[in-house]
Amino acid sequence: MAVLTILHYPDERLRQPGRKVEALTDELRQLIDDMAETMYAAPGVGLAATQVGQLWQLFVVDCAAEGEPSDLRVFVNPEILDKQGTVTFDEGCLSFPGAREEVERAERVRVRAQDRDGKWFELEAEGLLAIAIQHEYDHLQGVLMIDRLGPLKKRLLHRKMLRRDTQPTA
């Protein structure tokens, strides 16, 4: 397994939607493993293929609490079938290093996807798992956390990310 490079905003590749996975090849399974290793190394709770420059409709999430066993979940060709309620959550994103913003999401979701072996499943999720699913699903559509903010917060986050890119490194 390998730790992949995570694309950072404002990289335009983050705006490209992922393509449907027609067949789960050994190469795509390796990508899934590398994405999981990258997510854990970052550390984060989710990572979409588009965030590592791979234009596939797939993401990984692991919302296990600190000290709990891993709960890695793989979502290939995901579709959000239903959303219920609303909740505001203090989200971070591996493509926006150091940023945290209040984002409104559905409180509960029902998603249909394939696992790493291509088997279809449905899952109802709430809490952090529901938030992570919606966040990573957005990435697959080319939608970023910044797109869910109001005009002022969007402008401030954009400037913060641009300043980060121009800071001298030691």
GROMACS .gro file of N, CA and C in nm:
model
  510
    1MET      N    1   0.084  -0.119   0.000
    1MET     CA    2   0.000   0.000   0.000
    1MET      C    3   0.088   0.124   0.000
    2ALA      N    4   0.029   0.234  -0.044
    2ALA     CA    5   0.104   0.359  -0.055
    2ALA      C    6   0.018   0.475  -0.007
    3VAL      N    7   0.085   0.576   0.047
    3VAL     CA    8   0.017   0.700   0.082
    3VAL      C    9   0.019   0.790  -0.042
    4LEU      N   10  -0.099   0.830  -0.085
    4LEU     CA   11  -0.115   0.910  -0.206
    4LEU      C   12  -0.112   1.059  -0.173
    5THR      N   13  -0.089   1.140  -0.274
    5THR     CA   14  -0.092   1.285  -0.257
    5THR      C   15  -0.236   1.333  -0.263
    6ILE      N   16  -0.277   1.409  -0.162
    6ILE     CA   17  -0.412   1.465  -0.158
    6ILE      C   18  -0.410   1.601  -0.225
    7LEU      N   19  -0.501   1.623  -0.318
    7LEU     CA   20  -0.513   1.752  -0.386
    7LEU      C   21  -0.571   1.854  -0.289
    8HIS      N   22  -0.518   1.975  -0.293
    8HIS     CA   23  -0.567   2.082  -0.206
    8HIS      C   24  -0.636   2.190  -0.289
    9TYR      N   25  -0.742   2.245  -0.232
    9TYR     CA   26  -0.811   2.359  -0.291
    9TYR      C   27  -0.710   2.471  -0.309
   10PRO      N   28  -0.709   2.541  -0.421
   10PRO     CA   29  -0.809   2.549  -0.528
   10PRO      C   30  -0.778   2.464  -0.652
   11ASP      N   31  -0.709   2.352  -0.636
   11ASP     CA   32  -0.677   2.266  -0.750
   11ASP      C   33  -0.804   2.234  -0.829
   12GLU      N   34  -0.804   2.267  -0.957
   12GLU     CA   35  -0.923   2.251  -1.042
   12GLU      C   36  -0.964   2.105  -1.060
   13ARG      N   37  -0.872   2.012  -1.039
   13ARG     CA   38  -0.907   1.870  -1.052
   13ARG      C   39  -1.012   1.828  -0.950
   14LEU      N   40  -1.020   1.903  -0.839
   14LEU     CA   41  -1.122   1.873  -0.738
   14LEU      C   42  -1.263   1.900  -0.790
   15ARG      N   43  -1.275   1.977  -0.895
   15ARG     CA   44  -1.406   2.013  -0.953
   15ARG      C   45  -1.454   1.912  -1.057
   16GLN      N   46  -1.371   1.815  -1.091
   16GLN     CA   47  -1.409   1.718  -1.193
   16GLN      C   48  -1.487   1.602  -1.130
   17PRO      N   49  -1.605   1.572  -1.183
   17PRO     CA   50  -1.682   1.460  -1.127
   17PRO      C   51  -1.616   1.326  -1.162
   18GLY      N   52  -1.638   1.229  -1.076
   18GLY     CA   53  -1.586   1.095  -1.100
   18GLY      C   54  -1.670   1.019  -1.202
   19ARG      N   55  -1.605   0.926  -1.269
   19ARG     CA   56  -1.674   0.839  -1.366
   19ARG      C   57  -1.723   0.713  -1.297
   20LYS      N   58  -1.831   0.658  -1.349
   20LYS     CA   59  -1.886   0.533  -1.296
   20LYS      C   60  -1.783   0.421  -1.312
   21VAL      N   61  -1.773   0.338  -1.210
   21VAL     CA   62  -1.685   0.221  -1.214
   21VAL      C   63  -1.762   0.109  -1.283
   22GLU      N   64  -1.711   0.064  -1.396
   22GLU     CA   65  -1.777  -0.044  -1.472
   22GLU      C   66  -1.739  -0.181  -1.420
   23ALA      N   67  -1.614  -0.195  -1.375
   23ALA     CA   68  -1.566  -0.324  -1.323
   23ALA      C   69  -1.463  -0.297  -1.215
   24LEU      N   70  -1.472  -0.369  -1.105
   24LEU     CA   71  -1.375  -0.355  -0.998
   24LEU      C   72  -1.254  -0.442  -1.027
   25THR      N   73  -1.153  -0.379  -1.081
   25THR     CA   74  -1.030  -0.449  -1.119
   25THR      C   75  -0.935  -0.455  -1.000
   26ASP      N   76  -0.827  -0.533  -1.017
   26ASP     CA   77  -0.724  -0.538  -0.913
   26ASP      C   78  -0.663  -0.400  -0.891
   27GLU      N   79  -0.649  -0.321  -1.000
   27GLU     CA   80  -0.594  -0.186  -0.989
   27GLU      C   81  -0.684  -0.097  -0.904
   28LEU      N   82  -0.816  -0.109  -0.923
   28LEU     CA   83  -0.908  -0.028  -0.843
   28LEU      C   84  -0.910  -0.074  -0.698
   29ARG      N   85  -0.898  -0.203  -0.674
   29ARG     CA   86  -0.890  -0.251  -0.535
   29ARG      C   87  -0.763  -0.200  -0.469
   30GLN      N   88  -0.654  -0.192  -0.546
   30GLN     CA   89  -0.530  -0.136  -0.492
   30GLN      C   90  -0.549   0.012  -0.461
   31LEU      N   91  -0.619   0.084  -0.550
   31LEU     CA   92  -0.649   0.225  -0.525
   31LEU      C   93  -0.728   0.239  -0.395
   32ILE      N   94  -0.827   0.154  -0.374
   32ILE     CA   95  -0.907   0.158  -0.251
   32ILE      C   96  -0.817   0.139  -0.129
   33ASP      N   97  -0.727   0.041  -0.135
   33ASP     CA   98  -0.635   0.016  -0.022
   33ASP      C   99  -0.545   0.137   0.001
   34ASP      N  100  -0.493   0.195  -0.108
   34ASP     CA  101  -0.405   0.312  -0.096
   34ASP      C  102  -0.482   0.432  -0.042
   35MET      N  103  -0.608   0.447  -0.083
   35MET     CA  104  -0.690   0.557  -0.032
   35MET      C  105  -0.713   0.541   0.118
   36ALA      N  106  -0.740   0.419   0.163
   36ALA     CA  107  -0.760   0.395   0.306
   36ALA      C  108  -0.633   0.430   0.383
   37GLU      N  109  -0.518   0.386   0.334
   37GLU     CA  110  -0.391   0.417   0.401
   37GLU      C  111  -0.368   0.569   0.405
   38THR      N  112  -0.399   0.636   0.295
   38THR     CA  113  -0.383   0.781   0.286
   38THR      C  114  -0.474   0.852   0.386
   39MET      N  115  -0.600   0.807   0.393
   39MET     CA  116  -0.696   0.866   0.485
   39MET      C  117  -0.649   0.852   0.630
   40TYR      N  118  -0.601   0.733   0.666
   40TYR     CA  119  -0.554   0.711   0.803
   40TYR      C  120  -0.429   0.794   0.833
   41ALA      N  121  -0.341   0.807   0.735
   41ALA     CA  122  -0.217   0.882   0.756
   41ALA      C  123  -0.241   1.032   0.769
   42ALA      N  124  -0.351   1.082   0.712
   42ALA     CA  125  -0.374   1.227   0.703
   42ALA      C  126  -0.384   1.298   0.838
   43PRO      N  127  -0.456   1.260   0.938
   43PRO     CA  128  -0.563   1.161   0.945
   43PRO      C  129  -0.699   1.224   0.913
   44GLY      N  130  -0.789   1.142   0.859
   44GLY     CA  131  -0.923   1.187   0.828
   44GLY      C  132  -1.022   1.074   0.848
   45VAL      N  133  -1.151   1.104   0.826
   45VAL     CA  134  -1.255   1.002   0.839
   45VAL      C  135  -1.313   0.962   0.704
   46GLY      N  136  -1.270   1.029   0.597
   46GLY     CA  137  -1.319   0.995   0.464
   46GLY      C  138  -1.225   1.048   0.357
   47LEU      N  139  -1.229   0.983   0.240
   47LEU     CA  140  -1.148   1.027   0.128
   47LEU      C  141  -1.213   0.978  -0.001
   48ALA      N  142  -1.232   1.071  -0.094
   48ALA     CA  143  -1.290   1.038  -0.224
   48ALA      C  144  -1.178   1.023  -0.327
   49ALA      N  145  -1.200   0.938  -0.426
   49ALA     CA  146  -1.099   0.915  -0.530
   49ALA      C  147  -1.059   1.045  -0.598
   50THR      N  148  -1.154   1.135  -0.617
   50THR     CA  149  -1.123   1.262  -0.684
   50THR      C  150  -1.023   1.345  -0.604
   51GLN      N  151  -1.017   1.325  -0.474
   51GLN     CA  152  -0.923   1.401  -0.390
   51GLN      C  153  -0.778   1.357  -0.410
   52VAL      N  154  -0.760   1.241  -0.470
   52VAL     CA  155  -0.624   1.193  -0.499
   52VAL      C  156  -0.602   1.188  -0.651
   53GLY      N  157  -0.685   1.264  -0.723
   53GLY     CA  158  -0.666   1.279  -0.867
   53GLY      C  159  -0.713   1.161  -0.950
   54GLN      N  160  -0.794   1.075  -0.892
   54GLN     CA  161  -0.848   0.958  -0.964
   54GLN      C  162  -0.997   0.981  -0.988
   55LEU      N  163  -1.036   0.991  -1.112
   55LEU     CA  164  -1.174   1.029  -1.144
   55LEU      C  165  -1.267   0.907  -1.149
   56TRP      N  166  -1.287   0.848  -1.033
   56TRP     CA  167  -1.378   0.735  -1.018
   56TRP      C  168  -1.484   0.768  -0.914
   57GLN      N  169  -1.601   0.707  -0.929
   57GLN     CA  170  -1.709   0.723  -0.832
   57GLN      C  171  -1.685   0.624  -0.717
   58LEU      N  172  -1.591   0.658  -0.631
   58LEU     CA  173  -1.566   0.573  -0.514
   58LEU      C  174  -1.506   0.655  -0.402
   59PHE      N  175  -1.542   0.617  -0.280
   59PHE     CA  176  -1.482   0.679  -0.162
   59PHE      C  177  -1.475   0.578  -0.048
   60VAL      N  178  -1.393   0.613   0.051
   60VAL     CA  179  -1.379   0.531   0.171
   60VAL      C  180  -1.410   0.619   0.292
   61VAL      N  181  -1.466   0.559   0.395
   61VAL     CA  182  -1.489   0.629   0.521
   61VAL      C  183  -1.462   0.533   0.638
   62ASP      N  184  -1.418   0.589   0.748
   62ASP     CA  185  -1.402   0.514   0.872
   62ASP      C  186  -1.430   0.612   0.985
   63CYS      N  187  -1.546   0.597   1.047
   63CYS     CA  188  -1.590   0.689   1.152
   63CYS      C  189  -1.572   0.631   1.291
   64ALA      N  190  -1.489   0.527   1.305
   64ALA     CA  191  -1.466   0.468   1.437
   64ALA      C  192  -1.401   0.571   1.529
   65ALA      N  193  -1.445   0.573   1.651
   65ALA     CA  194  -1.389   0.667   1.750
   65ALA      C  195  -1.247   0.624   1.787
   66GLU      N  196  -1.172   0.719   1.839
   66GLU     CA  197  -1.035   0.693   1.885
   66GLU      C  198  -1.035   0.574   1.981
   67GLY      N  199  -0.946   0.479   1.957
   67GLY     CA  200  -0.934   0.363   2.044
   67GLY      C  201  -1.026   0.247   2.008
   68GLU      N  202  -1.120   0.271   1.915
   68GLU     CA  203  -1.210   0.164   1.870
   68GLU      C  204  -1.150   0.094   1.748
   69PRO      N  205  -1.192  -0.030   1.722
   69PRO     CA  206  -1.141  -0.098   1.602
   69PRO      C  207  -1.187  -0.026   1.475
   70SER      N  208  -1.110  -0.041   1.370
   70SER     CA  209  -1.141   0.020   1.241
   70SER      C  210  -1.279  -0.022   1.193
   71ASP      N  211  -1.348   0.071   1.128
   71ASP     CA  212  -1.479   0.043   1.067
   71ASP      C  213  -1.476   0.093   0.923
   72LEU      N  214  -1.374   0.051   0.847
   72LEU     CA  215  -1.357   0.097   0.709
   72LEU      C  216  -1.474   0.052   0.623
   73ARG      N  217  -1.531   0.150   0.553
   73ARG     CA  218  -1.642   0.121   0.461
   73ARG      C  219  -1.603   0.176   0.324
   74VAL      N  220  -1.632   0.096   0.222
   74VAL     CA  221  -1.600   0.131   0.083
   74VAL      C  222  -1.731   0.153   0.009
   75PHE      N  223  -1.739   0.263  -0.065
   75PHE     CA  224  -1.858   0.298  -0.143
   75PHE      C  225  -1.817   0.317  -0.288
   76VAL      N  226  -1.862   0.227  -0.375
   76VAL     CA  227  -1.834   0.236  -0.518
   76VAL      C  228  -1.966   0.264  -0.589
   77ASN      N  229  -1.965   0.360  -0.680
   77ASN     CA  230  -2.085   0.402  -0.753
   77ASN      C  231  -2.201   0.435  -0.658
   78PRO      N  232  -2.175   0.516  -0.555
   78PRO     CA  233  -2.280   0.544  -0.455
   78PRO      C  234  -2.391   0.632  -0.511
   79GLU      N  235  -2.510   0.609  -0.457
   79GLU     CA  236  -2.627   0.693  -0.485
   79GLU      C  237  -2.694   0.722  -0.351
   80ILE      N  238  -2.721   0.847  -0.324
   80ILE     CA  239  -2.797   0.881  -0.203
   80ILE      C  240  -2.944   0.872  -0.242
   81LEU      N  241  -3.014   0.778  -0.179
   81LEU     CA  242  -3.153   0.749  -0.213
   81LEU      C  243  -3.253   0.835  -0.135
   82ASP      N  244  -3.215   0.872  -0.012
   82ASP     CA  245  -3.309   0.946   0.072
   82ASP      C  246  -3.231   1.028   0.174
   83LYS      N  247  -3.284   1.146   0.204
   83LYS     CA  248  -3.227   1.232   0.308
   83LYS      C  249  -3.339   1.275   0.399
   84GLN      N  250  -3.310   1.280   0.530
   84GLN     CA  251  -3.411   1.323   0.627
   84GLN      C  252  -3.348   1.416   0.729
   85GLY      N  253  -3.425   1.515   0.769
   85GLY     CA  254  -3.382   1.608   0.873
   85GLY      C  255  -3.267   1.696   0.828
   86THR      N  256  -3.229   1.786   0.916
   86THR     CA  257  -3.112   1.871   0.891
   86THR      C  258  -3.031   1.883   1.018
   87VAL      N  259  -2.902   1.898   1.000
   87VAL     CA  260  -2.810   1.915   1.111
   87VAL      C  261  -2.695   2.002   1.062
   88THR      N  262  -2.642   2.083   1.152
   88THR     CA  263  -2.524   2.163   1.121
   88THR      C  264  -2.406   2.099   1.192
   89PHE      N  265  -2.298   2.079   1.116
   89PHE     CA  266  -2.183   2.006   1.169
   89PHE      C  267  -2.056   2.082   1.137
   90ASP      N  268  -1.963   2.082   1.230
   90ASP     CA  269  -1.833   2.147   1.214
   90ASP      C  270  -1.744   2.053   1.132
   91GLU      N  271  -1.740   2.075   1.000
   91GLU     CA  272  -1.669   1.984   0.909
   91GLU      C  273  -1.529   2.032   0.879
   92GLY      N  274  -1.444   1.935   0.858
   92GLY     CA  275  -1.311   1.958   0.804
   92GLY      C  276  -1.302   1.883   0.672
   93CYS      N  277  -1.195   1.905   0.599
   93CYS     CA  278  -1.176   1.837   0.471
   93CYS      C  279  -1.026   1.826   0.445
   94LEU      N  280  -0.982   1.709   0.403
   94LEU     CA  281  -0.840   1.689   0.377
   94LEU      C  282  -0.791   1.774   0.261
   95SER      N  283  -0.881   1.821   0.176
   95SER     CA  284  -0.843   1.910   0.065
   95SER      C  285  -0.842   2.057   0.107
   96PHE      N  286  -0.881   2.085   0.232
   96PHE     CA  287  -0.877   2.220   0.290
   96PHE      C  288  -0.801   2.211   0.423
   97PRO      N  289  -0.670   2.189   0.418
   97PRO     CA  290  -0.593   2.165   0.541
   97PRO      C  291  -0.611   2.276   0.644
   98GLY      N  292  -0.642   2.234   0.766
   98GLY     CA  293  -0.655   2.328   0.876
   98GLY      C  294  -0.787   2.401   0.885
   99ALA      N  295  -0.874   2.384   0.787
   99ALA     CA  296  -1.002   2.456   0.786
   99ALA      C  297  -1.111   2.372   0.852
  100ARG      N  298  -1.198   2.440   0.925
  100ARG     CA  299  -1.319   2.378   0.982
  100ARG      C  300  -1.430   2.479   0.963
  101GLU      N  301  -1.542   2.432   0.912
  101GLU     CA  302  -1.655   2.521   0.886
  101GLU      C  303  -1.786   2.452   0.923
  102GLU      N  304  -1.882   2.532   0.968
  102GLU     CA  305  -2.017   2.483   0.997
  102GLU      C  306  -2.089   2.461   0.864
  103VAL      N  307  -2.129   2.337   0.837
  103VAL     CA  308  -2.197   2.301   0.713
  103VAL      C  309  -2.329   2.234   0.747
  104GLU      N  310  -2.434   2.273   0.677
  104GLU     CA  311  -2.566   2.210   0.698
  104GLU      C  312  -2.578   2.090   0.605
  105ARG      N  313  -2.619   1.978   0.664
  105ARG     CA  314  -2.636   1.851   0.591
  105ARG      C  315  -2.766   1.786   0.637
  106ALA      N  316  -2.803   1.679   0.567
  106ALA     CA  317  -2.914   1.596   0.613
  106ALA      C  318  -2.869   1.520   0.738
  107GLU      N  319  -2.962   1.502   0.830
  107GLU     CA  320  -2.930   1.432   0.955
  107GLU      C  321  -2.916   1.281   0.934
  108ARG      N  322  -2.996   1.229   0.843
  108ARG     CA  323  -2.995   1.085   0.811
  108ARG      C  324  -2.997   1.067   0.661
  109VAL      N  325  -2.929   0.963   0.614
  109VAL     CA  326  -2.929   0.932   0.470
  109VAL      C  327  -2.945   0.782   0.450
  110ARG      N  328  -2.998   0.750   0.335
  110ARG     CA  329  -2.999   0.610   0.288
  110ARG      C  330  -2.921   0.609   0.159
  111VAL      N  331  -2.819   0.524   0.154
  111VAL     CA  332  -2.729   0.520   0.038
  111VAL      C  333  -2.725   0.378  -0.019
  112ARG      N  334  -2.709   0.372  -0.150
  112ARG     CA  335  -2.691   0.244  -0.221
  112ARG      C  336  -2.557   0.252  -0.290
  113ALA      N  337  -2.477   0.146  -0.276
  113ALA     CA  338  -2.344   0.145  -0.336
  113ALA      C  339  -2.297   0.001  -0.352
  114GLN      N  340  -2.181  -0.012  -0.414
  114GLN     CA  341  -2.115  -0.142  -0.424
  114GLN      C  342  -1.998  -0.142  -0.326
  115ASP      N  343  -1.965  -0.261  -0.276
  115ASP     CA  344  -1.848  -0.274  -0.190
  115ASP      C  345  -1.725  -0.302  -0.276
  116ARG      N  346  -1.612  -0.330  -0.215
  116ARG     CA  347  -1.488  -0.349  -0.290
  116ARG      C  348  -1.491  -0.472  -0.380
  117ASP      N  349  -1.588  -0.561  -0.358
  117ASP     CA  350  -1.602  -0.680  -0.443
  117ASP      C  351  -1.712  -0.664  -0.547
  118GLY      N  352  -1.776  -0.547  -0.552
  118GLY     CA  353  -1.880  -0.521  -0.651
  118GLY      C  354  -2.020  -0.559  -0.607
  119LYS      N  355  -2.035  -0.606  -0.483
  119LYS     CA  356  -2.166  -0.646  -0.432
  119LYS      C  357  -2.244  -0.521  -0.390
  120TRP      N  358  -2.368  -0.509  -0.438
  120TRP     CA  359  -2.453  -0.394  -0.403
  120TRP      C  360  -2.504  -0.407  -0.261
  121PHE      N  361  -2.513  -0.294  -0.191
  121PHE     CA  362  -2.570  -0.290  -0.057
  121PHE      C  363  -2.643  -0.158  -0.038
  122GLU      N  364  -2.732  -0.154   0.060
  122GLU     CA  365  -2.796  -0.030   0.103
  122GLU      C  366  -2.765  -0.011   0.250
  123LEU      N  367  -2.751   0.115   0.288
  123LEU     CA  368  -2.715   0.149   0.425
  123LEU      C  369  -2.791   0.273   0.468
  124GLU      N  370  -2.848   0.268   0.588
  124GLU     CA  371  -2.907   0.387   0.648
  124GLU      C  372  -2.808   0.436   0.752
  125ALA      N  373  -2.778   0.565   0.746
  125ALA     CA  374  -2.675   0.620   0.835
  125ALA      C  375  -2.724   0.748   0.898
  126GLU      N  376  -2.671   0.776   1.017
  126GLU     CA  377  -2.696   0.902   1.087
  126GLU      C  378  -2.568   0.943   1.157
  127GLY      N  379  -2.568   1.061   1.215
  127GLY     CA  380  -2.451   1.108   1.286
  127GLY      C  381  -2.333   1.133   1.192
  128LEU      N  382  -2.213   1.110   1.245
  128LEU     CA  383  -2.091   1.137   1.170
  128LEU      C  384  -2.085   1.056   1.041
  129LEU      N  385  -2.133   0.933   1.042
  129LEU     CA  386  -2.130   0.851   0.920
  129LEU      C  387  -2.215   0.914   0.810
  130ALA      N  388  -2.333   0.964   0.844
  130ALA     CA  389  -2.419   1.031   0.745
  130ALA      C  390  -2.351   1.157   0.690
  131ILE      N  391  -2.286   1.233   0.778
  131ILE     CA  392  -2.215   1.354   0.736
  131ILE      C  393  -2.102   1.317   0.640
  132ALA      N  394  -2.023   1.216   0.678
  132ALA     CA  395  -1.908   1.175   0.597
  132ALA      C  396  -1.954   1.124   0.460
  133ILE      N  397  -2.062   1.047   0.456
  133ILE     CA  398  -2.113   0.996   0.328
  133ILE      C  399  -2.152   1.113   0.238
  134GLN      N  400  -2.224   1.210   0.292
  134GLN     CA  401  -2.266   1.325   0.211
  134GLN      C  402  -2.146   1.407   0.164
  135HIS      N  403  -2.050   1.427   0.252
  135HIS     CA  404  -1.931   1.506   0.220
  135HIS      C  405  -1.852   1.440   0.106
  136GLU      N  406  -1.828   1.309   0.118
  136GLU     CA  407  -1.750   1.238   0.015
  136GLU      C  408  -1.830   1.224  -0.114
  137TYR      N  409  -1.959   1.203  -0.103
  137TYR     CA  410  -2.044   1.196  -0.222
  137TYR      C  411  -2.036   1.329  -0.300
  138ASP      N  412  -2.039   1.441  -0.227
  138ASP     CA  413  -2.023   1.571  -0.291
  138ASP      C  414  -1.895   1.576  -0.374
  139HIS      N  415  -1.785   1.527  -0.316
  139HIS     CA  416  -1.657   1.527  -0.389
  139HIS      C  417  -1.671   1.456  -0.523
  140LEU      N  418  -1.743   1.347  -0.526
  140LEU     CA  419  -1.758   1.270  -0.650
  140LEU      C  420  -1.836   1.346  -0.756
  141GLN      N  421  -1.910   1.449  -0.714
  141GLN     CA  422  -1.987   1.532  -0.807
  141GLN      C  423  -1.912   1.661  -0.841
  142GLY      N  424  -1.794   1.680  -0.784
  142GLY     CA  425  -1.718   1.803  -0.806
  142GLY      C  426  -1.763   1.917  -0.715
  143VAL      N  427  -1.837   1.884  -0.610
  143VAL     CA  428  -1.887   1.983  -0.514
  143VAL      C  429  -1.796   1.979  -0.391
  144LEU      N  430  -1.754   2.097  -0.347
  144LEU     CA  431  -1.662   2.106  -0.234
  144LEU      C  432  -1.729   2.170  -0.113
  145MET      N  433  -1.669   2.149   0.003
  145MET     CA  434  -1.719   2.205   0.128
  145MET      C  435  -1.744   2.356   0.115
  146ILE      N  436  -1.655   2.426   0.047
  146ILE     CA  437  -1.666   2.571   0.032
  146ILE      C  438  -1.795   2.610  -0.042
  147ASP      N  439  -1.845   2.522  -0.128
  147ASP     CA  440  -1.967   2.550  -0.204
  147ASP      C  441  -2.091   2.551  -0.115
  148ARG      N  442  -2.081   2.496   0.004
  148ARG     CA  443  -2.193   2.487   0.096
  148ARG      C  444  -2.195   2.602   0.197
  149LEU      N  445  -2.104   2.698   0.179
  149LEU     CA  446  -2.095   2.812   0.271
  149LEU      C  447  -2.163   2.935   0.214
  150GLY      N  448  -2.199   3.029   0.301
  150GLY     CA  449  -2.252   3.157   0.257
  150GLY      C  450  -2.142   3.240   0.191
  151PRO      N  451  -2.179   3.350   0.126
  151PRO     CA  452  -2.082   3.430   0.050
  151PRO      C  453  -1.963   3.480   0.131
  152LEU      N  454  -1.985   3.529   0.252
  152LEU     CA  455  -1.875   3.583   0.331
  152LEU      C  456  -1.780   3.472   0.375
  153LYS      N  457  -1.833   3.365   0.431
  153LYS     CA  458  -1.748   3.254   0.475
  153LYS      C  459  -1.675   3.191   0.356
  154LYS      N  460  -1.742   3.184   0.243
  154LYS     CA  461  -1.679   3.130   0.122
  154LYS      C  462  -1.558   3.215   0.083
  155ARG      N  463  -1.575   3.346   0.084
  155ARG     CA  464  -1.467   3.438   0.047
  155ARG      C  465  -1.351   3.426   0.147
  156LEU      N  466  -1.382   3.421   0.277
  156LEU     CA  467  -1.278   3.411   0.379
  156LEU      C  468  -1.200   3.279   0.368
  157LEU      N  469  -1.270   3.169   0.346
  157LEU     CA  470  -1.203   3.040   0.333
  157LEU      C  471  -1.117   3.037   0.207
  158HIS      N  472  -1.170   3.091   0.099
  158HIS     CA  473  -1.094   3.096  -0.026
  158HIS      C  474  -0.962   3.172  -0.004
  159ARG      N  475  -0.970   3.287   0.060
  159ARG     CA  476  -0.850   3.368   0.086
  159ARG      C  477  -0.752   3.293   0.178
  160LYS      N  478  -0.807   3.225   0.279
  160LYS     CA  479  -0.722   3.150   0.371
  160LYS      C  480  -0.645   3.041   0.296
  161MET      N  481  -0.712   2.972   0.206
  161MET     CA  482  -0.647   2.865   0.131
  161MET      C  483  -0.543   2.921   0.034
  162LEU      N  484  -0.571   3.036  -0.025
  162LEU     CA  485  -0.473   3.098  -0.115
  162LEU      C  486  -0.350   3.144  -0.037
  163ARG      N  487  -0.370   3.200   0.083
  163ARG     CA  488  -0.257   3.241   0.168
  163ARG      C  489  -0.172   3.122   0.207
  164ARG      N  490  -0.236   3.012   0.235
  164ARG     CA  491  -0.163   2.890   0.272
  164ARG      C  492  -0.067   2.852   0.161
  165ASP      N  493  -0.112   2.864   0.036
  165ASP     CA  494  -0.028   2.827  -0.078
  165ASP      C  495   0.088   2.922  -0.101
  166THR      N  496   0.080   3.044  -0.046
  166THR     CA  497   0.186   3.142  -0.070
  166THR      C  498   0.277   3.160   0.052
  167GLN      N  499   0.250   3.087   0.159
  167GLN     CA  500   0.334   3.097   0.280
  167GLN      C  501   0.470   3.034   0.253
  168PRO      N  502   0.578   3.099   0.294
  168PRO     CA  503   0.711   3.038   0.276
  168PRO      C  504   0.724   2.914   0.363
  169THR      N  505   0.796   2.818   0.314
  169THR     CA  506   0.817   2.696   0.391
  169THR      C  507   0.955   2.701   0.455
  170ALA      N  508   0.966   2.645   0.573
  170ALA     CA  509   1.093   2.650   0.649
  170ALA      C  510   1.184   2.538   0.607
   0.00000   0.00000   0.00000
